Amino acid sequence: MAGVSLKCGDCGALLKSVEEAQEHAELTSHSNFSESTEPVLNLLCTVCSKPCRSKTESDLHTKRTGHTEFVDKTSEATKPISLEVPKVGATAEEAVTATTNQDEEMVVPEVDKKVLEELESMGFSTARATRALHYSGNSGLEAAVTWIVEHENDPDIDQLPLVPANTKVEAPKPSLTPEELRVKQQELRERARKKKEEEEKRTEREREKERIRIGKELLEAKRIEEENERKRILALRKAEKEEERRAREKIKQKLEEDKAERRRRLGLPPEEPSVAKPAPVVEEKKSFLPIRPATKAEQMRECLRSLKQNHKEDDARVKRAFQTLLTYVGNVARNPDEEKFRKIRLTNQSFQERVGALTGGIKFLEICGFDKIDGGEFLFLPRNKVDMAVLNSAGSELDSAIKNPFFGVL
């Protein structure tokens, strides 16, 4: 079978003529060509009649235009290849004619003349405008301009398109009148507006769902935090109760040991368990136990606990009262010789707001050694009654009450 194409031995490209082989060699520097019996494909698009010479080219055309139907006319256009080199000096028109005659006659496709004139008035060349109208399927001015924008970097953008002369070209679609064009544009704008409104509504719904989800997560996190805090407080109360129980047991054991020691010193025999606990009522047994008077520290602690319990609805005010009392006690402890720190006017407005108006505030100072003088107008701590141990104990109790968040709660 005679050769119908030239094949590049370096890249495998099929070429229709010697001229195409020369152009390919100039572009790629390939020089290994041979005749081939494999024809160059001639796939015609059934929509716009664009010829495609390979499957890759037809796929690219489909991607750009959406046209998917092609007619294979390879067998009709295949002819033995001529190995004669075109004459030097031949015009481009003669070269195109010679190449075209090898396949079949090619002509410029018909396009909508009115739209063509509009494109030319916009500054586009005749070749570019004709090419855009042809490959956009004569769909109108807007489609042609869009095609030009998308293909402005094509190397053949300013070449007239050619189609086989015997190809039936669909009659160009009539262009819209100005009034129809305005109506069409209004419809497109209205459609775009509705689409934008729907998109905004959808976005707003998504945002609302996200806000609801975040709100639920925050509420759940807050509930878990409150539950953990409640468990922590219960555990702390349980630990304090256990500590109190152990302290009572130690005191009871100490009392029993002291009692046994006293009997030993008096020369009495150890008390028998059956004798030590006859059958008296619990109240009668308690009456024989020695009652230890409360220490100053215990009195202060109870006074502060009572102050907080009486004003538990205003925690900030209670804390401020504790800090004020700590300031009074600290000033006296640091400057025991300064009378101004050992004398407090009860009618002072600042003192009344911070300490005097709270139940237990003045009592705490009295436990520290302050006495009322001048008909109850002043609280005064005489220098000879300044007890540093009592003041240090008062400072410790106040510091514990301020720093312990559960002070007075149990």
Tab-separated table of C-alpha atoms in Angstrom:
chain	number	residue	atom	x	y	z
A	1	MET	CA	0.000	0.000	0.000
A	2	ALA	CA	1.320	3.448	-0.945
A	3	GLY	CA	2.286	5.870	1.752
A	4	VAL	CA	-0.487	8.295	2.764
A	5	SER	CA	1.426	10.264	5.434
A	6	LEU	CA	4.851	11.064	6.818
A	7	LYS	CA	5.654	9.759	10.292
A	8	CYS	CA	8.180	11.405	12.620
A	9	GLY	CA	10.474	8.676	13.956
A	10	ASP	CA	11.344	10.814	16.998
A	11	CYS	CA	7.865	11.609	18.366
A	12	GLY	CA	5.476	9.494	16.210
A	13	ALA	CA	3.507	12.489	14.815
A	14	LEU	CA	1.647	11.921	11.486
A	15	LEU	CA	2.003	14.672	8.881
A	16	LYS	CA	0.008	15.201	5.655
A	17	SER	CA	2.699	16.685	3.442
A	18	VAL	CA	6.386	17.407	3.011
A	19	GLU	CA	5.687	21.046	3.906
A	20	GLU	CA	4.183	20.020	7.275
A	21	ALA	CA	7.231	17.788	7.855
A	22	GLN	CA	9.530	20.749	7.197
A	23	GLU	CA	7.554	22.955	9.646
A	24	HIS	CA	7.626	20.170	12.239
A	25	ALA	CA	11.400	19.810	11.820
A	26	GLU	CA	11.913	23.554	12.285
A	27	LEU	CA	9.821	23.608	15.458
A	28	THR	CA	11.134	20.419	17.095
A	29	SER	CA	14.567	19.834	15.420
A	30	HIS	CA	13.375	16.298	14.552
A	31	SER	CA	14.835	14.938	11.301
A	32	ASN	CA	13.865	11.272	11.176
A	33	PHE	CA	10.820	11.020	8.841
A	34	SER	CA	9.487	8.071	6.831
A	35	GLU	CA	6.452	7.230	4.727
A	36	SER	CA	3.581	5.578	6.563
A	37	THR	CA	0.454	3.751	5.481
A	38	GLU	CA	-1.374	5.114	8.577
A	39	PRO	CA	-3.617	7.998	7.435
A	40	VAL	CA	-3.981	11.305	9.285
A	41	LEU	CA	-7.460	11.358	10.819
A	42	ASN	CA	-10.084	13.703	9.416
A	43	LEU	CA	-12.824	14.025	12.079
A	44	LEU	CA	-15.484	16.664	11.293
A	45	CYS	CA	-17.591	18.153	14.089
A	46	THR	CA	-21.280	17.713	13.172
A	47	VAL	CA	-22.161	20.994	14.931
A	48	CYS	CA	-19.558	23.487	13.678
A	49	SER	CA	-17.778	21.390	10.987
A	50	LYS	CA	-14.341	21.926	12.541
A	51	PRO	CA	-11.876	19.323	11.216
A	52	CYS	CA	-9.793	17.456	13.802
A	53	ARG	CA	-6.803	15.406	12.718
A	54	SER	CA	-6.404	13.326	15.892
A	55	LYS	CA	-8.379	11.949	18.818
A	56	THR	CA	-6.517	14.342	21.132
A	57	GLU	CA	-7.556	17.321	19.005
A	58	SER	CA	-11.215	16.190	18.958
A	59	ASP	CA	-11.187	15.744	22.758
A	60	LEU	CA	-9.796	19.255	23.153
A	61	HIS	CA	-12.491	20.623	20.839
A	62	THR	CA	-15.167	18.861	22.904
A	63	LYS	CA	-13.754	20.328	26.103
A	64	ARG	CA	-13.781	23.861	24.671
A	65	THR	CA	-17.146	23.868	22.882
A	66	GLY	CA	-19.121	20.980	24.356
A	67	HIS	CA	-19.556	19.434	20.883
A	68	THR	CA	-19.320	15.669	21.109
A	69	GLU	CA	-20.504	14.347	17.720
A	70	PHE	CA	-17.849	13.841	14.990
A	71	VAL	CA	-18.002	12.281	11.487
A	72	ASP	CA	-14.962	10.261	10.425
A	73	LYS	CA	-14.082	11.233	6.811
A	74	THR	CA	-10.560	9.917	6.927
A	75	SER	CA	-11.150	7.390	4.132
A	76	GLU	CA	-12.625	10.045	1.844
A	77	ALA	CA	-9.747	12.478	2.295
A	78	THR	CA	-6.887	9.933	2.301
A	79	LYS	CA	-4.706	10.103	-0.846
A	80	PRO	CA	-1.161	8.993	-1.585
A	81	ILE	CA	1.311	11.527	-0.239
A	82	SER	CA	3.389	13.601	-2.645
A	83	LEU	CA	7.075	13.729	-1.732
A	84	GLU	CA	7.755	16.705	-4.007
A	85	VAL	CA	8.988	19.821	-2.223
A	86	PRO	CA	6.947	22.948	-3.029
A	87	LYS	CA	8.671	25.382	-5.390
A	88	VAL	CA	10.761	28.091	-3.763
A	89	GLY	CA	9.045	31.423	-4.051
A	90	ALA	CA	5.561	30.018	-4.351
A	91	THR	CA	2.946	32.185	-2.694
A	92	ALA	CA	1.158	31.137	0.455
A	93	GLU	CA	-2.103	30.917	-1.485
A	94	GLU	CA	-0.521	28.482	-3.972
A	95	ALA	CA	0.892	26.375	-1.118
A	96	VAL	CA	-2.503	26.268	0.595
A	97	THR	CA	-4.155	25.375	-2.724
A	98	ALA	CA	-1.637	22.611	-3.347
A	99	THR	CA	-2.142	21.149	0.102
A	100	THR	CA	-5.907	21.461	-0.145
A	101	ASN	CA	-6.048	19.735	-3.500
A	102	GLN	CA	-4.420	16.680	-1.967
A	103	ASP	CA	-7.440	16.243	0.314
A	104	GLU	CA	-10.462	18.162	-0.883
A	105	GLU	CA	-11.501	21.703	-1.557
A	106	MET	CA	-11.791	23.871	1.566
A	107	VAL	CA	-13.838	27.066	1.820
A	108	VAL	CA	-14.555	29.764	4.407
A	109	PRO	CA	-17.775	28.879	6.286
A	110	GLU	CA	-20.777	31.167	6.157
A	111	VAL	CA	-21.545	33.186	9.272
A	112	ASP	CA	-24.118	35.756	10.388
A	113	LYS	CA	-23.143	38.881	8.435
A	114	LYS	CA	-24.912	41.254	10.799
A	115	VAL	CA	-23.131	39.927	13.880
A	116	LEU	CA	-19.873	39.888	11.879
A	117	GLU	CA	-20.272	43.606	11.218
A	118	GLU	CA	-20.960	44.252	14.917
A	119	LEU	CA	-17.754	42.402	15.871
A	120	GLU	CA	-15.741	44.341	13.287
A	121	SER	CA	-17.158	47.606	14.637
A	122	MET	CA	-15.893	46.552	18.091
A	123	GLY	CA	-12.336	46.391	16.700
A	124	PHE	CA	-11.953	42.670	15.944
A	125	SER	CA	-10.421	41.624	12.622
A	126	THR	CA	-12.568	39.921	10.006
A	127	ALA	CA	-10.641	36.655	10.346
A	128	ARG	CA	-10.914	36.647	14.142
A	129	ALA	CA	-14.610	37.570	14.101
A	130	THR	CA	-15.380	34.923	11.433
A	131	ARG	CA	-13.458	32.288	13.391
A	132	ALA	CA	-15.275	33.162	16.637
A	133	LEU	CA	-18.740	33.028	15.000
A	134	HIS	CA	-17.949	29.739	13.256
A	135	TYR	CA	-16.589	27.894	16.319
A	136	SER	CA	-19.270	29.306	18.647
A	137	GLY	CA	-21.925	27.842	16.352
A	138	ASN	CA	-23.244	31.274	15.235
A	139	SER	CA	-24.898	31.571	18.641
A	140	GLY	CA	-24.807	35.354	18.737
A	141	LEU	CA	-22.661	38.314	19.690
A	142	GLU	CA	-22.176	37.352	23.357
A	143	ALA	CA	-21.072	33.783	22.551
A	144	ALA	CA	-18.624	35.027	19.891
A	145	VAL	CA	-17.025	37.576	22.255
A	146	THR	CA	-16.736	34.886	24.953
A	147	TRP	CA	-15.012	32.546	22.465
A	148	ILE	CA	-12.525	35.280	21.470
A	149	VAL	CA	-11.675	35.969	25.117
A	150	GLU	CA	-11.122	32.264	25.820
A	151	HIS	CA	-9.013	31.666	22.666
A	152	GLU	CA	-7.161	34.967	22.272
A	153	ASN	CA	-3.824	33.180	22.823
A	154	ASP	CA	-4.421	30.574	20.076
A	155	PRO	CA	-1.685	30.787	17.385
A	156	ASP	CA	-4.266	30.614	14.572
A	157	ILE	CA	-6.716	33.120	16.116
A	158	ASP	CA	-6.313	35.526	13.156
A	159	GLN	CA	-6.611	32.886	10.412
A	160	LEU	CA	-9.828	32.350	8.503
A	161	PRO	CA	-11.424	28.990	9.307
A	162	LEU	CA	-11.752	26.505	6.450
A	163	VAL	CA	-14.288	23.718	5.995
A	164	PRO	CA	-14.774	21.207	3.146
A	165	ALA	CA	-16.764	22.712	0.300
A	166	ASN	CA	-19.247	19.850	0.256
A	167	THR	CA	-19.987	20.167	3.983
A	168	LYS	CA	-23.454	21.316	4.743
A	169	VAL	CA	-23.280	24.341	6.944
A	170	GLU	CA	-26.260	25.171	9.040
A	171	ALA	CA	-27.850	28.496	8.342
A	172	PRO	CA	-26.664	31.079	10.841
A	173	LYS	CA	-29.061	31.930	13.543
A	174	PRO	CA	-30.622	35.353	13.103
A	175	SER	CA	-29.287	37.910	15.550
A	176	LEU	CA	-31.646	39.400	18.126
A	177	THR	CA	-33.174	42.816	17.670
A	178	PRO	CA	-32.166	45.495	20.208
A	179	GLU	CA	-35.504	45.114	21.969
A	180	GLU	CA	-35.179	41.321	22.120
A	181	LEU	CA	-31.591	41.699	23.294
A	182	ARG	CA	-32.684	43.992	26.153
A	183	VAL	CA	-35.398	41.525	27.151
A	184	LYS	CA	-32.890	38.677	27.053
A	185	GLN	CA	-30.427	40.640	29.158
A	186	GLN	CA	-33.172	41.486	31.660
A	187	GLU	CA	-34.094	37.800	31.918
A	188	LEU	CA	-30.466	36.860	32.501
A	189	ARG	CA	-30.072	39.545	35.192
A	190	GLU	CA	-33.299	38.450	36.895
A	191	ARG	CA	-32.173	34.835	36.831
A	192	ALA	CA	-28.788	35.791	38.271
A	193	ARG	CA	-30.491	37.878	40.996
A	194	LYS	CA	-32.761	34.997	42.020
A	195	LYS	CA	-29.834	32.597	42.042
A	196	LYS	CA	-27.857	35.001	44.240
A	197	GLU	CA	-30.803	35.399	46.654
A	198	GLU	CA	-31.179	31.615	46.912
A	199	GLU	CA	-27.449	31.281	47.561
A	200	GLU	CA	-27.592	33.965	50.276
A	201	LYS	CA	-30.587	32.251	51.926
A	202	ARG	CA	-28.807	28.916	51.845
A	203	THR	CA	-25.671	30.484	53.332
A	204	GLU	CA	-27.724	32.161	56.064
A	205	ARG	CA	-29.396	28.839	56.926
A	206	GLU	CA	-25.993	27.193	57.174
A	207	ARG	CA	-24.763	29.990	59.424
A	208	GLU	CA	-27.841	29.684	61.657
A	209	LYS	CA	-27.295	25.936	61.949
A	210	GLU	CA	-23.670	26.571	62.879
A	211	ARG	CA	-24.681	29.143	65.512
A	212	ILE	CA	-27.197	26.701	67.021
A	213	ARG	CA	-24.575	23.931	67.066
A	214	ILE	CA	-21.989	26.160	68.758
A	215	GLY	CA	-24.614	27.328	71.301
A	216	LYS	CA	-25.483	23.746	72.187
A	217	GLU	CA	-21.801	22.866	72.577
A	218	LEU	CA	-21.259	25.858	74.881
A	219	LEU	CA	-24.276	24.926	77.017
A	220	GLU	CA	-23.087	21.331	77.244
A	221	ALA	CA	-19.579	22.446	78.190
A	222	LYS	CA	-21.007	24.751	80.870
A	223	ARG	CA	-23.191	21.946	82.243
A	224	ILE	CA	-20.206	19.587	82.411
A	225	GLU	CA	-18.111	22.261	84.134
A	226	GLU	CA	-20.845	22.906	86.722
A	227	GLU	CA	-21.253	19.168	87.308
A	228	ASN	CA	-17.498	18.749	87.830
A	229	GLU	CA	-17.478	21.719	90.223
A	230	ARG	CA	-20.382	20.241	92.186
A	231	LYS	CA	-18.572	16.885	92.447
A	232	ARG	CA	-15.397	18.654	93.561
A	233	ILE	CA	-17.255	20.539	96.321
A	234	LEU	CA	-18.927	17.318	97.501
A	235	ALA	CA	-15.564	15.553	97.566
A	236	LEU	CA	-14.066	18.457	99.516
A	237	ARG	CA	-16.918	18.380	102.047
A	238	LYS	CA	-16.541	14.639	102.424
A	239	ALA	CA	-12.796	15.026	102.995
A	240	GLU	CA	-13.391	17.743	105.630
A	241	LYS	CA	-15.978	15.599	107.424
A	242	GLU	CA	-13.569	12.680	107.413
A	243	GLU	CA	-10.864	14.931	108.825
A	244	GLU	CA	-13.220	16.122	111.570
A	245	ARG	CA	-14.123	12.521	112.412
A	246	ARG	CA	-10.461	11.553	112.700
A	247	ALA	CA	-9.830	14.628	114.868
A	248	ARG	CA	-12.704	13.660	117.208
A	249	GLU	CA	-11.349	10.121	117.467
A	250	LYS	CA	-7.898	11.466	118.338
A	251	ILE	CA	-9.384	13.731	121.019
A	252	LYS	CA	-11.402	10.850	122.417
A	253	GLN	CA	-8.343	8.624	122.449
A	254	LYS	CA	-6.317	11.341	124.152
A	255	LEU	CA	-9.000	11.768	126.816
A	256	GLU	CA	-9.014	8.038	127.440
A	257	GLU	CA	-5.227	8.020	127.760
A	258	ASP	CA	-5.286	11.001	130.172
A	259	LYS	CA	-7.962	9.307	132.228
A	260	ALA	CA	-5.955	6.091	132.372
A	261	GLU	CA	-2.845	8.079	133.360
A	262	ARG	CA	-4.678	9.837	136.206
A	263	ARG	CA	-5.964	6.470	137.549
A	264	ARG	CA	-2.427	5.100	137.358
A	265	ARG	CA	-1.024	8.049	139.321
A	266	LEU	CA	-3.748	7.696	141.947
A	267	GLY	CA	-2.904	4.032	142.253
A	268	LEU	CA	-6.276	2.928	140.983
A	269	PRO	CA	-6.595	-0.196	138.865
A	270	PRO	CA	-7.288	0.239	135.148
A	271	GLU	CA	-10.942	0.780	134.396
A	272	GLU	CA	-12.675	-2.284	133.061
A	273	PRO	CA	-14.589	-1.775	129.819
A	274	SER	CA	-17.739	-3.157	131.412
A	275	VAL	CA	-17.378	-0.735	134.323
A	276	ALA	CA	-16.289	2.231	132.193
A	277	LYS	CA	-19.496	2.109	130.237
A	278	PRO	CA	-22.272	1.064	132.602
A	279	ALA	CA	-25.659	2.096	131.373
A	280	PRO	CA	-25.918	5.826	132.022
A	281	VAL	CA	-27.622	8.008	129.466
A	282	VAL	CA	-25.388	9.712	126.939
A	283	GLU	CA	-26.283	13.144	128.299
A	284	GLU	CA	-25.174	12.136	131.836
A	285	LYS	CA	-21.850	10.776	130.540
A	286	LYS	CA	-21.163	13.997	128.650
A	287	SER	CA	-21.607	16.003	131.828
A	288	PHE	CA	-18.532	14.305	133.359
A	289	LEU	CA	-16.247	15.160	130.381
A	290	PRO	CA	-14.100	18.248	130.854
A	291	ILE	CA	-15.113	21.169	128.629
A	292	ARG	CA	-12.179	22.980	127.108
A	293	PRO	CA	-12.827	26.686	126.561
A	294	ALA	CA	-12.593	27.856	122.954
A	295	THR	CA	-9.291	29.463	122.028
A	296	LYS	CA	-8.987	32.939	120.566
A	297	ALA	CA	-8.311	31.486	117.114
A	298	GLU	CA	-11.449	29.344	117.277
A	299	GLN	CA	-13.506	32.340	118.405
A	300	MET	CA	-12.143	34.398	115.508
A	301	ARG	CA	-12.833	31.624	113.004
A	302	GLU	CA	-16.384	31.204	114.241
A	303	CYS	CA	-16.907	34.981	114.125
A	304	LEU	CA	-15.730	35.165	110.503
A	305	ARG	CA	-17.834	32.127	109.560
A	306	SER	CA	-20.888	33.757	111.131
A	307	LEU	CA	-20.167	37.028	109.278
A	308	LYS	CA	-20.053	35.226	105.948
A	309	GLN	CA	-23.181	33.179	106.667
A	310	ASN	CA	-25.144	36.306	107.626
A	311	HIS	CA	-24.152	38.090	104.413
A	312	LYS	CA	-23.706	35.196	101.976
A	313	GLU	CA	-25.831	36.922	99.333
A	314	ASP	CA	-23.093	39.584	98.897
A	315	ASP	CA	-19.809	37.704	98.597
A	316	ALA	CA	-17.868	40.751	97.323
A	317	ARG	CA	-18.851	42.803	100.373
A	318	VAL	CA	-17.833	39.988	102.733
A	319	LYS	CA	-14.448	39.677	101.060
A	320	ARG	CA	-13.935	43.442	101.302
A	321	ALA	CA	-14.758	43.303	105.040
A	322	PHE	CA	-12.172	40.526	105.554
A	323	GLN	CA	-9.525	42.552	103.713
A	324	THR	CA	-10.342	45.683	105.771
A	325	LEU	CA	-10.053	43.741	109.040
A	326	LEU	CA	-6.748	42.292	107.832
A	327	THR	CA	-5.497	45.843	107.180
A	328	TYR	CA	-6.456	46.990	110.711
A	329	VAL	CA	-4.793	43.975	112.337
A	330	GLY	CA	-1.690	44.244	110.152
A	331	ASN	CA	-1.221	47.946	110.881
A	332	VAL	CA	-1.297	47.325	114.641
A	333	ALA	CA	1.043	44.310	114.356
A	334	ARG	CA	3.588	46.305	112.341
A	335	ASN	CA	3.275	49.542	114.324
A	336	PRO	CA	2.160	48.660	117.876
A	337	ASP	CA	3.401	51.998	119.262
A	338	GLU	CA	1.361	54.114	116.829
A	339	GLU	CA	-1.897	55.119	118.553
A	340	LYS	CA	-3.577	56.091	115.295
A	341	PHE	CA	-3.536	52.426	114.234
A	342	ARG	CA	-4.976	51.287	117.578
A	343	LYS	CA	-7.925	53.692	117.572
A	344	ILE	CA	-10.955	53.398	115.232
A	345	ARG	CA	-13.889	55.826	115.034
A	346	LEU	CA	-17.065	53.773	114.895
A	347	THR	CA	-19.038	56.598	113.250
A	348	ASN	CA	-16.601	56.790	110.328
A	349	GLN	CA	-18.640	56.256	107.131
A	350	SER	CA	-15.969	54.168	105.404
A	351	PHE	CA	-15.621	51.915	108.480
A	352	GLN	CA	-19.396	51.495	108.706
A	353	GLU	CA	-19.727	50.546	105.029
A	354	ARG	CA	-16.848	48.089	105.104
A	355	VAL	CA	-17.031	46.539	108.622
A	356	GLY	CA	-19.388	48.208	111.094
A	357	ALA	CA	-22.605	47.497	109.184
A	358	LEU	CA	-21.802	43.768	108.908
A	359	THR	CA	-22.822	41.479	111.735
A	360	GLY	CA	-19.701	40.169	113.459
A	361	GLY	CA	-17.226	42.782	112.176
A	362	ILE	CA	-16.900	44.750	115.444
A	363	LYS	CA	-16.994	41.531	117.486
A	364	PHE	CA	-13.905	40.263	115.644
A	365	LEU	CA	-11.977	43.413	116.589
A	366	GLU	CA	-13.109	43.025	120.193
A	367	ILE	CA	-11.738	39.461	120.208
A	368	CYS	CA	-8.423	40.919	119.016
A	369	GLY	CA	-8.373	43.161	122.112
A	370	PHE	CA	-10.186	46.345	121.029
A	371	ASP	CA	-12.565	47.952	123.559
A	372	LYS	CA	-15.273	50.569	123.115
A	373	ILE	CA	-14.498	53.931	124.745
A	374	ASP	CA	-16.018	57.420	124.923
A	375	GLY	CA	-19.550	56.151	125.111
A	376	GLY	CA	-19.068	53.717	122.272
A	377	GLU	CA	-17.740	56.290	119.807
A	378	PHE	CA	-14.314	54.651	119.399
A	379	LEU	CA	-12.719	51.212	119.414
A	380	PHE	CA	-9.368	51.396	121.180
A	381	LEU	CA	-6.601	48.857	121.787
A	382	PRO	CA	-4.378	49.905	124.723
A	383	ARG	CA	-0.648	49.447	124.195
A	384	ASN	CA	-0.334	47.133	127.192
A	385	LYS	CA	-3.046	44.861	125.741
A	386	VAL	CA	-1.363	44.392	122.365
A	387	ASP	CA	-0.809	40.625	122.089
A	388	MET	CA	1.278	39.816	119.013
A	389	ALA	CA	0.325	36.139	119.173
A	390	VAL	CA	-3.381	37.039	119.051
A	391	LEU	CA	-2.798	39.503	116.172
A	392	ASN	CA	-0.775	36.943	114.209
A	393	SER	CA	-3.517	34.373	114.780
A	394	ALA	CA	-6.129	36.907	113.598
A	395	GLY	CA	-4.089	37.605	110.469
A	396	SER	CA	-3.822	33.882	109.696
A	397	GLU	CA	-7.566	33.334	110.126
A	398	LEU	CA	-8.391	36.325	107.877
A	399	ASP	CA	-5.919	35.213	105.211
A	400	SER	CA	-7.426	31.707	105.207
A	401	ALA	CA	-10.973	33.110	104.989
A	402	ILE	CA	-9.997	35.300	101.991
A	403	LYS	CA	-8.107	32.634	100.022
A	404	ASN	CA	-10.320	29.602	100.773
A	405	PRO	CA	-13.303	29.722	98.340
A	406	PHE	CA	-15.227	27.247	100.535
A	407	PHE	CA	-14.759	29.063	103.810
A	408	GLY	CA	-18.091	29.306	105.630
A	409	VAL	CA	-19.828	27.077	103.074
A	410	LEU	CA	-19.658	23.876	105.102
